[in-house]
CSV table of N, CA and C in Angstrom, one decimal:
chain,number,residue,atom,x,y,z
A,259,UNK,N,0.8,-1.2,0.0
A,259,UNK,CA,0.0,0.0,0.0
A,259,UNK,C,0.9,1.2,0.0
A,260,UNK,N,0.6,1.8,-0.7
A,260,UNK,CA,1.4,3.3,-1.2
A,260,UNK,C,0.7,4.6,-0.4
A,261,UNK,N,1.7,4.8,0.9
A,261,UNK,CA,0.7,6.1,1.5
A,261,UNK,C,1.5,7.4,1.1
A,262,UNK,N,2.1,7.5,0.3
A,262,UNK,CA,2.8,8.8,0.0
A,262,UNK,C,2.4,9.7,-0.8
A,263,UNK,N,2.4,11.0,-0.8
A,263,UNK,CA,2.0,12.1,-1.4
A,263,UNK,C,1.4,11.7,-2.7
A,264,UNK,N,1.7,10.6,-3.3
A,264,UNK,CA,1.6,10.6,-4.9
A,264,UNK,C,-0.1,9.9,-5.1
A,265,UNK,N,-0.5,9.4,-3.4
A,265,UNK,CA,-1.6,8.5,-3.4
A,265,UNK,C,-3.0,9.4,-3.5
A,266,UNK,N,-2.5,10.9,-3.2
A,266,UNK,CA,-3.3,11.6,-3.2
A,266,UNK,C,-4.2,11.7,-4.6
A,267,UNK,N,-3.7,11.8,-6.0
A,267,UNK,CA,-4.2,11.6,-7.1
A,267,UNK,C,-3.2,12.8,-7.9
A,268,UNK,N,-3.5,13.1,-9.3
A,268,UNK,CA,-2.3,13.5,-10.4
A,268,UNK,C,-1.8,14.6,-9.3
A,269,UNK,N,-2.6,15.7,-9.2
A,269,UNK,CA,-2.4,17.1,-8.3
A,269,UNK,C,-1.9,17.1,-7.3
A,270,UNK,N,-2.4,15.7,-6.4
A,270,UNK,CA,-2.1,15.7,-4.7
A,270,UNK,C,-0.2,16.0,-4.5
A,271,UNK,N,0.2,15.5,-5.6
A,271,UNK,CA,1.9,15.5,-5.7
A,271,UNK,C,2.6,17.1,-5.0
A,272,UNK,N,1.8,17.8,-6.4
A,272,UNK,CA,2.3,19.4,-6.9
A,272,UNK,C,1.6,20.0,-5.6
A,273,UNK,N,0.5,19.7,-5.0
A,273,UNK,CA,0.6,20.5,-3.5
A,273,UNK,C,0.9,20.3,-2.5
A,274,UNK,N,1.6,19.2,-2.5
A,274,UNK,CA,2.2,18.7,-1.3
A,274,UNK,C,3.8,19.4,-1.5
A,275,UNK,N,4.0,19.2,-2.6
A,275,UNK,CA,5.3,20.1,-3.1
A,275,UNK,C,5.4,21.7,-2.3
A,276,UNK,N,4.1,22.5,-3.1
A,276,UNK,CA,4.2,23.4,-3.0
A,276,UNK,C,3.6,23.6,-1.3
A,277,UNK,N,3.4,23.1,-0.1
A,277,UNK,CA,2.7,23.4,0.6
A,277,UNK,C,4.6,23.1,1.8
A,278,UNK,N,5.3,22.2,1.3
A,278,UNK,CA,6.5,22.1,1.9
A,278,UNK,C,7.2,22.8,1.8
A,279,UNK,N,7.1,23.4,-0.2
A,279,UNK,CA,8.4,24.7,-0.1
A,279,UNK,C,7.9,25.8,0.6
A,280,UNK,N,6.2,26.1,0.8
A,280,UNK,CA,6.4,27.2,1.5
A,280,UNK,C,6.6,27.1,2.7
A,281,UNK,N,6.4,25.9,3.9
A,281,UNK,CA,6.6,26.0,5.1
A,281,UNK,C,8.2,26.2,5.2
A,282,UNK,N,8.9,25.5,4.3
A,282,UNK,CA,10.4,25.9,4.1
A,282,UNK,C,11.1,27.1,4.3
A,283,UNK,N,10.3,27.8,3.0
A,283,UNK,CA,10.4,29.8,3.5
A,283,UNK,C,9.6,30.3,4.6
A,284,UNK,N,8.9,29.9,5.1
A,284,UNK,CA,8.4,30.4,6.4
A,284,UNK,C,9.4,30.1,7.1
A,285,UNK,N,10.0,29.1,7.3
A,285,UNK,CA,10.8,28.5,8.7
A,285,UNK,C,12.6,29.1,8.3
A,286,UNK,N,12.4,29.6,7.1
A,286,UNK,CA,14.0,30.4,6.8
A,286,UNK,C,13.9,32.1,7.0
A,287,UNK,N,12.3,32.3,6.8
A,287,UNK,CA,12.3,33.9,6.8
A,287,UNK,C,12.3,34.1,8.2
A,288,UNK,N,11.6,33.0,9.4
A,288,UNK,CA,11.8,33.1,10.9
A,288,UNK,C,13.4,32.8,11.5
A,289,UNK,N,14.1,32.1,10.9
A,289,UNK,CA,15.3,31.9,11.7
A,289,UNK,C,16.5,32.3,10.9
A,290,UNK,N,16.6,33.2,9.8
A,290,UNK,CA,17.3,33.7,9.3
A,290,UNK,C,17.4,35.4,9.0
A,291,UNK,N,18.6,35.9,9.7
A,291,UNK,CA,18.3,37.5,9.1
A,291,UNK,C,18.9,38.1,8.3
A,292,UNK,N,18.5,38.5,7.9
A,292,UNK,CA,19.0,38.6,6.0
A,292,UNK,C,19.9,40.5,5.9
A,293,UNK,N,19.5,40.9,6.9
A,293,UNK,CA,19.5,42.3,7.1
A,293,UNK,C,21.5,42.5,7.0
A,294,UNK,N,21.9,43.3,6.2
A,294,UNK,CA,23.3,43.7,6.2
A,294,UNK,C,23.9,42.9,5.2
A,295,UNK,N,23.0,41.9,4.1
A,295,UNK,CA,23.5,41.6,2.9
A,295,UNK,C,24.3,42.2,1.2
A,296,UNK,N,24.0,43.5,2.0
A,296,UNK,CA,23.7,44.5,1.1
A,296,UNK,C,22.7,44.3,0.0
A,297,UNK,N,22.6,44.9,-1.7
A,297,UNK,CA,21.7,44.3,-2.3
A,297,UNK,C,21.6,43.3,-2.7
A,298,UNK,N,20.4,42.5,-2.3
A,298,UNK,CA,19.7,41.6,-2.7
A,298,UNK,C,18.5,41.3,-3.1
A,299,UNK,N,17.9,40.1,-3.7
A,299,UNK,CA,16.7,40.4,-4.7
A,299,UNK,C,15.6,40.9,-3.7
A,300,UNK,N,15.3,40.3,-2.5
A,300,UNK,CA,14.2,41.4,-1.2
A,300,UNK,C,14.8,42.6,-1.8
A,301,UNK,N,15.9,43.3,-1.6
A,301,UNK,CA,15.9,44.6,-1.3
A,301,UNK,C,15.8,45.6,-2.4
A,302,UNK,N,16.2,44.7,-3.4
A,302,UNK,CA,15.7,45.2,-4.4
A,302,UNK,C,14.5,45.5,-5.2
A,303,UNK,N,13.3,44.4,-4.7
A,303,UNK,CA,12.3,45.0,-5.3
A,303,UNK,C,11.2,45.9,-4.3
A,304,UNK,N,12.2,46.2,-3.1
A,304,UNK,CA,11.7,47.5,-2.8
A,304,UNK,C,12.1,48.8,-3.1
A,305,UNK,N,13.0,49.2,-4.2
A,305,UNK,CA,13.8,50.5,-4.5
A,305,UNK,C,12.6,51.1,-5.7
A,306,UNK,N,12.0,50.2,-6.2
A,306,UNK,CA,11.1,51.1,-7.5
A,306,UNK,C,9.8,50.8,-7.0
A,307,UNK,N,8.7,51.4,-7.5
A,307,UNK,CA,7.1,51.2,-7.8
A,307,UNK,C,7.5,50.2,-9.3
A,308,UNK,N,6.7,49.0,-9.1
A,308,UNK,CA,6.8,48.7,-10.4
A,308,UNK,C,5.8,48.6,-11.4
A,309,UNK,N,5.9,48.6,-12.6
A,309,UNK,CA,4.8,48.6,-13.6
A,309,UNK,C,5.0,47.5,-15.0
A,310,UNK,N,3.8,46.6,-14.4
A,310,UNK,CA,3.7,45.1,-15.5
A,310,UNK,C,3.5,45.6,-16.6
A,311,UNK,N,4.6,44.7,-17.1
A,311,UNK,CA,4.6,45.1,-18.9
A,311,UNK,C,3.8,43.7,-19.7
A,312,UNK,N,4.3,42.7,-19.1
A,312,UNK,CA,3.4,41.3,-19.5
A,312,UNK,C,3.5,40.6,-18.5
A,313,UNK,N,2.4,39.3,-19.2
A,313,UNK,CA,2.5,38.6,-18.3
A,313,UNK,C,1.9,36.8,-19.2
A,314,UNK,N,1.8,35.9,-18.4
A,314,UNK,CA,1.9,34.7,-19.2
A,314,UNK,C,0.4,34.7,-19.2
A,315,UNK,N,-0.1,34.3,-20.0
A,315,UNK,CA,-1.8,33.8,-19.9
A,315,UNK,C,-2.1,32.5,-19.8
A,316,UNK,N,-3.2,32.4,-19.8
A,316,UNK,CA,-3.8,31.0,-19.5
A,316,UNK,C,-3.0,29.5,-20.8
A,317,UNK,N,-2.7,30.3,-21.7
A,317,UNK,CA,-2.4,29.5,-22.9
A,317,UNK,C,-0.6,29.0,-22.7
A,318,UNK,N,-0.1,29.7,-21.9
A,318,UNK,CA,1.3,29.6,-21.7
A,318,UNK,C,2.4,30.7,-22.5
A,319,UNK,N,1.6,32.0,-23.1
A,319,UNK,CA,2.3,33.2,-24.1
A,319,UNK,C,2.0,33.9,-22.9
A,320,UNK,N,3.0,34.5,-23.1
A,320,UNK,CA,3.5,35.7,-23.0
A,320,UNK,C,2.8,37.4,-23.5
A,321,UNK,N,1.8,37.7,-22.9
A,321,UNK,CA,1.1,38.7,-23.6
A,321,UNK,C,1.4,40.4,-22.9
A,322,UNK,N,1.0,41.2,-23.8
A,322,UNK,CA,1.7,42.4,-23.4
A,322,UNK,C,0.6,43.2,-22.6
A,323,UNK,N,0.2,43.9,-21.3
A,323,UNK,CA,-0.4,44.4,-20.8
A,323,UNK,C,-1.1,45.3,-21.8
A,324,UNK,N,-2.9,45.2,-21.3
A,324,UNK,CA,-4.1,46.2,-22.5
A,324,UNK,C,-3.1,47.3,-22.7
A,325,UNK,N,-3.5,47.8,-23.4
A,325,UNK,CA,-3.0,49.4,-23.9
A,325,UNK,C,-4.3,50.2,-23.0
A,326,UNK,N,-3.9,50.9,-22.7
A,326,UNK,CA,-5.2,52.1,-21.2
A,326,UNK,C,-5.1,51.4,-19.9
A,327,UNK,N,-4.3,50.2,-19.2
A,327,UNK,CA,-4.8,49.9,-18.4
A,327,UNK,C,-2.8,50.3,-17.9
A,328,UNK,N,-2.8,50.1,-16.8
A,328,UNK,CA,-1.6,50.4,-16.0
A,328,UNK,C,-1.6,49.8,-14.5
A,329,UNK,N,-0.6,48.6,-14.6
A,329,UNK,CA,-1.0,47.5,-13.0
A,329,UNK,C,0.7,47.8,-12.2
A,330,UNK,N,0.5,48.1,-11.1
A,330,UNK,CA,1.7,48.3,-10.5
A,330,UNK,C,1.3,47.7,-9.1
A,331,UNK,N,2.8,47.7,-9.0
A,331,UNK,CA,3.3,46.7,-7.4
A,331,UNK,C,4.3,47.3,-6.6
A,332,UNK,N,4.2,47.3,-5.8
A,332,UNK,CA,5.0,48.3,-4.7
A,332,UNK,C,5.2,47.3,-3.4
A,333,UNK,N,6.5,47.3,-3.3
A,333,UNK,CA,6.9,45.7,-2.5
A,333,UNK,C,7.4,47.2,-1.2
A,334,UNK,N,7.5,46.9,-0.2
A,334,UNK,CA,7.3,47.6,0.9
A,334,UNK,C,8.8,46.7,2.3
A,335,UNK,N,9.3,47.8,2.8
A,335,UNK,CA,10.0,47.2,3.2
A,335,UNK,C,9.8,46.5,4.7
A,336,UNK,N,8.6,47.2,5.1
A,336,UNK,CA,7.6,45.8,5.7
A,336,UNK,C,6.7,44.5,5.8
A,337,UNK,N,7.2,44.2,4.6
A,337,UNK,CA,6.6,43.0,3.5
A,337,UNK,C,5.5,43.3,3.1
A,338,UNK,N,4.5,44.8,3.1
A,338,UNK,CA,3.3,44.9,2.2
A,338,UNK,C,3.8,45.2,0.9
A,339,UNK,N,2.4,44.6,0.2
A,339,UNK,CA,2.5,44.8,-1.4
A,339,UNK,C,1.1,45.5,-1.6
A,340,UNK,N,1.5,46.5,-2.4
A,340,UNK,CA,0.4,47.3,-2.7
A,340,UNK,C,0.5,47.8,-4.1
A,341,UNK,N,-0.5,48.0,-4.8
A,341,UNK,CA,-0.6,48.8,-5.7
A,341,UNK,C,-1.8,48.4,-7.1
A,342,UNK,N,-2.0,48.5,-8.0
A,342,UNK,CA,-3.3,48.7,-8.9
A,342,UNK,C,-2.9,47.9,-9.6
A,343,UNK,N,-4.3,47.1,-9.9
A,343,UNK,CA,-4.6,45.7,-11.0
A,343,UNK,C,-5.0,46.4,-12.6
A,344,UNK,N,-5.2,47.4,-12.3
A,344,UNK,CA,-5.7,48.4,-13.7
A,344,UNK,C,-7.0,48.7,-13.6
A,345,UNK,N,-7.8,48.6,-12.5
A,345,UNK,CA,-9.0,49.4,-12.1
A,345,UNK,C,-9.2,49.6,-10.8
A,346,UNK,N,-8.9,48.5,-10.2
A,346,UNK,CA,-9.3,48.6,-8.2
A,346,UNK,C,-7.4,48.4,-8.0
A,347,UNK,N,-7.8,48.8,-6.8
A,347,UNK,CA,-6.1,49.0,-6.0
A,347,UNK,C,-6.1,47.7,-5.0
A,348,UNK,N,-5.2,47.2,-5.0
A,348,UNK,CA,-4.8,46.0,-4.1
A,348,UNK,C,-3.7,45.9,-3.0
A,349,UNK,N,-4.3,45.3,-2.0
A,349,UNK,CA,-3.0,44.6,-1.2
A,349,UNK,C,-2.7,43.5,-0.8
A,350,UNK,N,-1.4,43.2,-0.3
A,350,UNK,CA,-1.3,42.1,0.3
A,350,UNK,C,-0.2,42.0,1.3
A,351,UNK,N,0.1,40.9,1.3
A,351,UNK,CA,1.8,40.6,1.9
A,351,UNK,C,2.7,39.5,1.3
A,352,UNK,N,3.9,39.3,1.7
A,352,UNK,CA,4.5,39.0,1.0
A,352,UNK,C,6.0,38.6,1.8
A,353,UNK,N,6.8,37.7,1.3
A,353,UNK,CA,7.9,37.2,2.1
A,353,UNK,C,8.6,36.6,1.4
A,354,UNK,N,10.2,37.0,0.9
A,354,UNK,CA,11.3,36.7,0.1
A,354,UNK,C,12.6,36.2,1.1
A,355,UNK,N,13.0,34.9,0.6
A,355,UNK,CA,14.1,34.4,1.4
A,355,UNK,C,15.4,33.9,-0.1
A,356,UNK,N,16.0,35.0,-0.2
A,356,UNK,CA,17.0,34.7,-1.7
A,356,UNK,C,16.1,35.1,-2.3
A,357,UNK,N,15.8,34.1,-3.5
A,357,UNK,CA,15.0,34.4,-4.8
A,357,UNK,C,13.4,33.5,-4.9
A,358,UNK,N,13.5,33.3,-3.5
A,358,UNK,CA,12.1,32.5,-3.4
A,358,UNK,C,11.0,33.5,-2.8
A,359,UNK,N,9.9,33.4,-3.0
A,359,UNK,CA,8.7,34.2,-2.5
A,359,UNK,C,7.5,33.6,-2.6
A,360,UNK,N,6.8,34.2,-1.4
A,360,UNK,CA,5.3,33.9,-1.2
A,360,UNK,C,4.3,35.4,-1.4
A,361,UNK,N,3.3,35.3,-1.9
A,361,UNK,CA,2.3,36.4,-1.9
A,361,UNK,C,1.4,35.9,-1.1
A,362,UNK,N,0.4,36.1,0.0
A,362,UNK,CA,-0.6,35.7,0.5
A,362,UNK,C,-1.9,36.3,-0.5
A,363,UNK,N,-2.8,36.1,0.4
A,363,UNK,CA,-3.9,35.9,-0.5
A,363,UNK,C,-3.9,38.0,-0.7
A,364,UNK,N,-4.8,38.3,-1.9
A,364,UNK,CA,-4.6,39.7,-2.7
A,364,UNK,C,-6.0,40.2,-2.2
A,365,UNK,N,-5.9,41.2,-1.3
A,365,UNK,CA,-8.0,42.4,-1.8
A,365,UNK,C,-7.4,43.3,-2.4
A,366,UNK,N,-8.8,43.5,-3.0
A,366,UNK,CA,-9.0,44.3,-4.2
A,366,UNK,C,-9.9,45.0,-3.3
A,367,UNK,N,-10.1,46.6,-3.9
A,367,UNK,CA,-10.9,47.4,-3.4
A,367,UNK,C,-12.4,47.1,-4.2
A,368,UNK,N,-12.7,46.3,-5.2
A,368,UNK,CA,-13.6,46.7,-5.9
A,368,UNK,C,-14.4,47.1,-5.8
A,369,UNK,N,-14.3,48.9,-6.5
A,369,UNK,CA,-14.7,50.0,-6.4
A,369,UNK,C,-14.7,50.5,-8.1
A,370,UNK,N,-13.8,50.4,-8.3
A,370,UNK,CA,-14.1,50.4,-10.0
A,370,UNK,C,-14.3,49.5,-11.1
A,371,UNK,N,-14.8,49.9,-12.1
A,371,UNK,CA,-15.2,48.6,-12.8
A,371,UNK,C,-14.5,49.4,-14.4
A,372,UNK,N,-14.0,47.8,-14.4
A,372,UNK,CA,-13.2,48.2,-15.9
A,372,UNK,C,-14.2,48.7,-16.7
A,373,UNK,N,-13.1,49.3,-17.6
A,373,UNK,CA,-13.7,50.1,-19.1
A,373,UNK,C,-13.9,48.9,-20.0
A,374,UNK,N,-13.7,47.8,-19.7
A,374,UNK,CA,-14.1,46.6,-20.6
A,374,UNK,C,-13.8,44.9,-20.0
A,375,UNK,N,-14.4,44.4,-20.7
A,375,UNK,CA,-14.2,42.9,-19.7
A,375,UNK,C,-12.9,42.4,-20.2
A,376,UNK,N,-12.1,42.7,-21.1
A,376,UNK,CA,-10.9,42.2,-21.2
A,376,UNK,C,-10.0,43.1,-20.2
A,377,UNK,N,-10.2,44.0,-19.4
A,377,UNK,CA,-9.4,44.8,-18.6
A,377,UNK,C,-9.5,44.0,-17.5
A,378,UNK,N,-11.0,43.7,-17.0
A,378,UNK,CA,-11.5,42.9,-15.7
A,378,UNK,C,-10.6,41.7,-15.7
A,379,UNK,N,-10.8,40.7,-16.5
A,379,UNK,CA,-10.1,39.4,-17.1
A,379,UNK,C,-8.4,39.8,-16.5
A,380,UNK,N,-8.0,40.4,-17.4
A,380,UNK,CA,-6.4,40.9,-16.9
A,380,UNK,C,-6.7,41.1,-15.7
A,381,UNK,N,-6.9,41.8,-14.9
A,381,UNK,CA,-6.6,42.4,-13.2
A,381,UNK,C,-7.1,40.9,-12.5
A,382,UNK,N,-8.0,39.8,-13.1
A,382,UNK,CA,-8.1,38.4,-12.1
A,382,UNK,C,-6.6,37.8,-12.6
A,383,UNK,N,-6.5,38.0,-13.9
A,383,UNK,CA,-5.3,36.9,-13.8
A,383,UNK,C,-3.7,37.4,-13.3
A,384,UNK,N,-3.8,38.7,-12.8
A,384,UNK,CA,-2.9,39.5,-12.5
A,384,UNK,C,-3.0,39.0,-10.8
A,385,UNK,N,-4.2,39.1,-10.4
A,385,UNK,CA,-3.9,38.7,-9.1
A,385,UNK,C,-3.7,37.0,-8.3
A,386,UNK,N,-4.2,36.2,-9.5
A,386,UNK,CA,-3.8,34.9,-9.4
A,386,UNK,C,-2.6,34.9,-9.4
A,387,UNK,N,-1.8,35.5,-10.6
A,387,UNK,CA,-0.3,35.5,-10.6
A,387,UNK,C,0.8,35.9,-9.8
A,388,UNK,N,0.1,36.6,-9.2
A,388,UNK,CA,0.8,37.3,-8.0
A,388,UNK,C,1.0,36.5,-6.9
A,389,UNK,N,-0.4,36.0,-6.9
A,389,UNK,CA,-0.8,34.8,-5.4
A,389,UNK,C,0.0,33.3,-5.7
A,390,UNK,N,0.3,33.4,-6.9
A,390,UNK,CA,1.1,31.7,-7.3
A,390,UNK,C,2.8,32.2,-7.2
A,391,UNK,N,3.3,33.3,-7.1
A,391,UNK,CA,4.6,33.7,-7.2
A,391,UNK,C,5.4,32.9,-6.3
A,392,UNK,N,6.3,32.1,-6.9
A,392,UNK,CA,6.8,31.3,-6.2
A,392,UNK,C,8.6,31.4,-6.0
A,393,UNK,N,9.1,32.6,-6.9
A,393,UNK,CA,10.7,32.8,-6.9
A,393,UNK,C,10.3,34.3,-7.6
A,394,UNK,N,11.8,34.9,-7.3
A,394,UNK,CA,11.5,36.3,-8.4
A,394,UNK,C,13.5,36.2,-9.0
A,395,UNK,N,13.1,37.3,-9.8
A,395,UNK,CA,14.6,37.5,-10.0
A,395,UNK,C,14.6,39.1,-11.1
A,396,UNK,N,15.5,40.0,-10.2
A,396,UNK,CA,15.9,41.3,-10.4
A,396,UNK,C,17.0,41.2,-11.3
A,397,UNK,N,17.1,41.9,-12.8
A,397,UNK,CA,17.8,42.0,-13.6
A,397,UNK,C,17.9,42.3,-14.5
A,398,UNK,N,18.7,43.6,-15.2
A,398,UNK,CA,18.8,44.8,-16.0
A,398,UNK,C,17.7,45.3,-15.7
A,399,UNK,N,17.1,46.0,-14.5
A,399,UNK,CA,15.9,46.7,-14.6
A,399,UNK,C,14.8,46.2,-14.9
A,400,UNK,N,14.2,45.1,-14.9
A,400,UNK,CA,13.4,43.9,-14.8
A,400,UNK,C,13.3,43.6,-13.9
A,401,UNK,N,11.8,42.6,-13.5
A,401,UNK,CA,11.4,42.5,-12.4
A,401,UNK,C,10.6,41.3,-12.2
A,402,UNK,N,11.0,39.8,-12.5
A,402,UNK,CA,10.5,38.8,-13.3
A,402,UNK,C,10.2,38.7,-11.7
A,403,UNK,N,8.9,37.8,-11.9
A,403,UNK,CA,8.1,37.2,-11.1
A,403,UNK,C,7.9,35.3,-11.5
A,404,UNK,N,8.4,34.6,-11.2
A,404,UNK,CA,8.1,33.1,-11.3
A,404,UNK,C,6.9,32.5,-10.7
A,405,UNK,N,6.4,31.3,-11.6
A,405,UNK,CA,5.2,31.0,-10.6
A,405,UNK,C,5.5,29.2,-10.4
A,406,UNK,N,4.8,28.6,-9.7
A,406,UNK,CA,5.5,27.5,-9.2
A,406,UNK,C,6.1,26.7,-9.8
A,407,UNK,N,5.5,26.5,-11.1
A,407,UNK,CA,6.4,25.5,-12.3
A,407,UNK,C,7.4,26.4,-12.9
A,408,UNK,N,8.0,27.3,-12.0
A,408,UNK,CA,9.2,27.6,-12.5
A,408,UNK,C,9.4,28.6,-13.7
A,409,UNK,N,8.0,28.7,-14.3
A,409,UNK,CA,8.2,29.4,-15.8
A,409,UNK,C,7.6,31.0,-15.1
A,410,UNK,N,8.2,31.7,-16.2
A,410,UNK,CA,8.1,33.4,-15.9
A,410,UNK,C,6.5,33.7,-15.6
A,411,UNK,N,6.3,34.4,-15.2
A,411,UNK,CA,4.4,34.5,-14.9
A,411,UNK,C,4.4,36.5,-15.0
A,412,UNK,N,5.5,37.1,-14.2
A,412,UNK,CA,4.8,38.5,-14.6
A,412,UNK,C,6.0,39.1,-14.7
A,413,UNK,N,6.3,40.0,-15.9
A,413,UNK,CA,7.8,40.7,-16.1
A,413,UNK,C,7.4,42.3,-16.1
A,414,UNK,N,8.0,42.8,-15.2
A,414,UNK,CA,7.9,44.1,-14.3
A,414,UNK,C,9.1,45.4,-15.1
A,415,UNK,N,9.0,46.6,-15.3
A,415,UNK,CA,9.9,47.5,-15.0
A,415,UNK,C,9.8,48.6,-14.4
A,416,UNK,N,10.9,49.3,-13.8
A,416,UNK,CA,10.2,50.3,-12.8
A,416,UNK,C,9.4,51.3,-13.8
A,417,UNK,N,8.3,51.7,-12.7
A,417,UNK,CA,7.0,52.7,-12.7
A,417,UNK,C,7.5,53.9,-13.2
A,418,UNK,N,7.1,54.9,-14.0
A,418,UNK,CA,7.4,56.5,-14.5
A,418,UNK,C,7.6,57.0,-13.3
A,419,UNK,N,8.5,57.8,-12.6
A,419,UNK,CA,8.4,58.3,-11.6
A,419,UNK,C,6.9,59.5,-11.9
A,420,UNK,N,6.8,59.6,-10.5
A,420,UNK,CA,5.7,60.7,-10.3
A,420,UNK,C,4.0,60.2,-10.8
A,421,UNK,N,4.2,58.7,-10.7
A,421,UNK,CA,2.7,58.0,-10.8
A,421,UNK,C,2.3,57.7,-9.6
């Protein structure tokens, strides 16, 4: 009799995975202090407001953010994450150990209602993607966000100053 993770069925595997890496970074973000590393990928994606330029869709491409809509993320250097899905404003939290990360679950203010349902559509899949972030990595001004299978999910550059 097979009592291991795998008995659970196809899925049961990939969340037993994902339910250990994150007690992993919990138990590294509590017993580890990261503070006096100088830059590092935490510290760095607190220095800009950032602004999604794409992101992966349901299909596995790579699509380029609506034209009129504008989604930004502001990582905080008390692990809140804040900033606009491209109609309602969001928060959350959040916790980086190296290049690994967790988003907790995302509110939305919904208070405004997109200028169209392909806007709405983007800002749910913007906030799934956020909530599946599983690694990041800072580079030439980029702001790649990974989701648990490892593949790119939202690619960031800093925000226009004065937004």
């Amino acid at each position: 009799m097979d009592d291991g993770p795998e008995a659970a069925g196809p899925g049961g595997f990939m969340v037993y995975v994902a339910v250990v890496f994150i007690a992993i970074l919990i138990l590294l973000t509590v017993f580890l202090n990261t503070s006096g590393q100088g830059t590092t990928a935490a510290t760095a994606i607190t220095e800009n407001t950032w602004s999604l330029q794409s992101f992966t869709d349901t299909k596995g491409n790579t699509v380029p953010v609506l034209n009129g809509t504008t989604i930004t993320a502001k990582f905080s250097t008390d692990g809140k994450l804040t900033g606009s899905g491209g109609c309602n404003q969001y928060s959350g939290r959040y916790m980086v150990q190296s290049t690994l990360m967790v988003v907790s679950r995302v509110t939305t203010t919904s208070m405004a209602s997109c200028w169209e349902d392909n806007a709405t559509l983007q800002e749910e899949r913007y906030y799934a993607a956020l909530e599946d972030a599983a690694a990041l990595r800072v580079h030439d001004r980029f702001l790649t966000l990974y989701g648990i299978d490892g593949k790119p999910a939202l690619i960031f550059t800093p925000a226009p100053t004065g937004n």
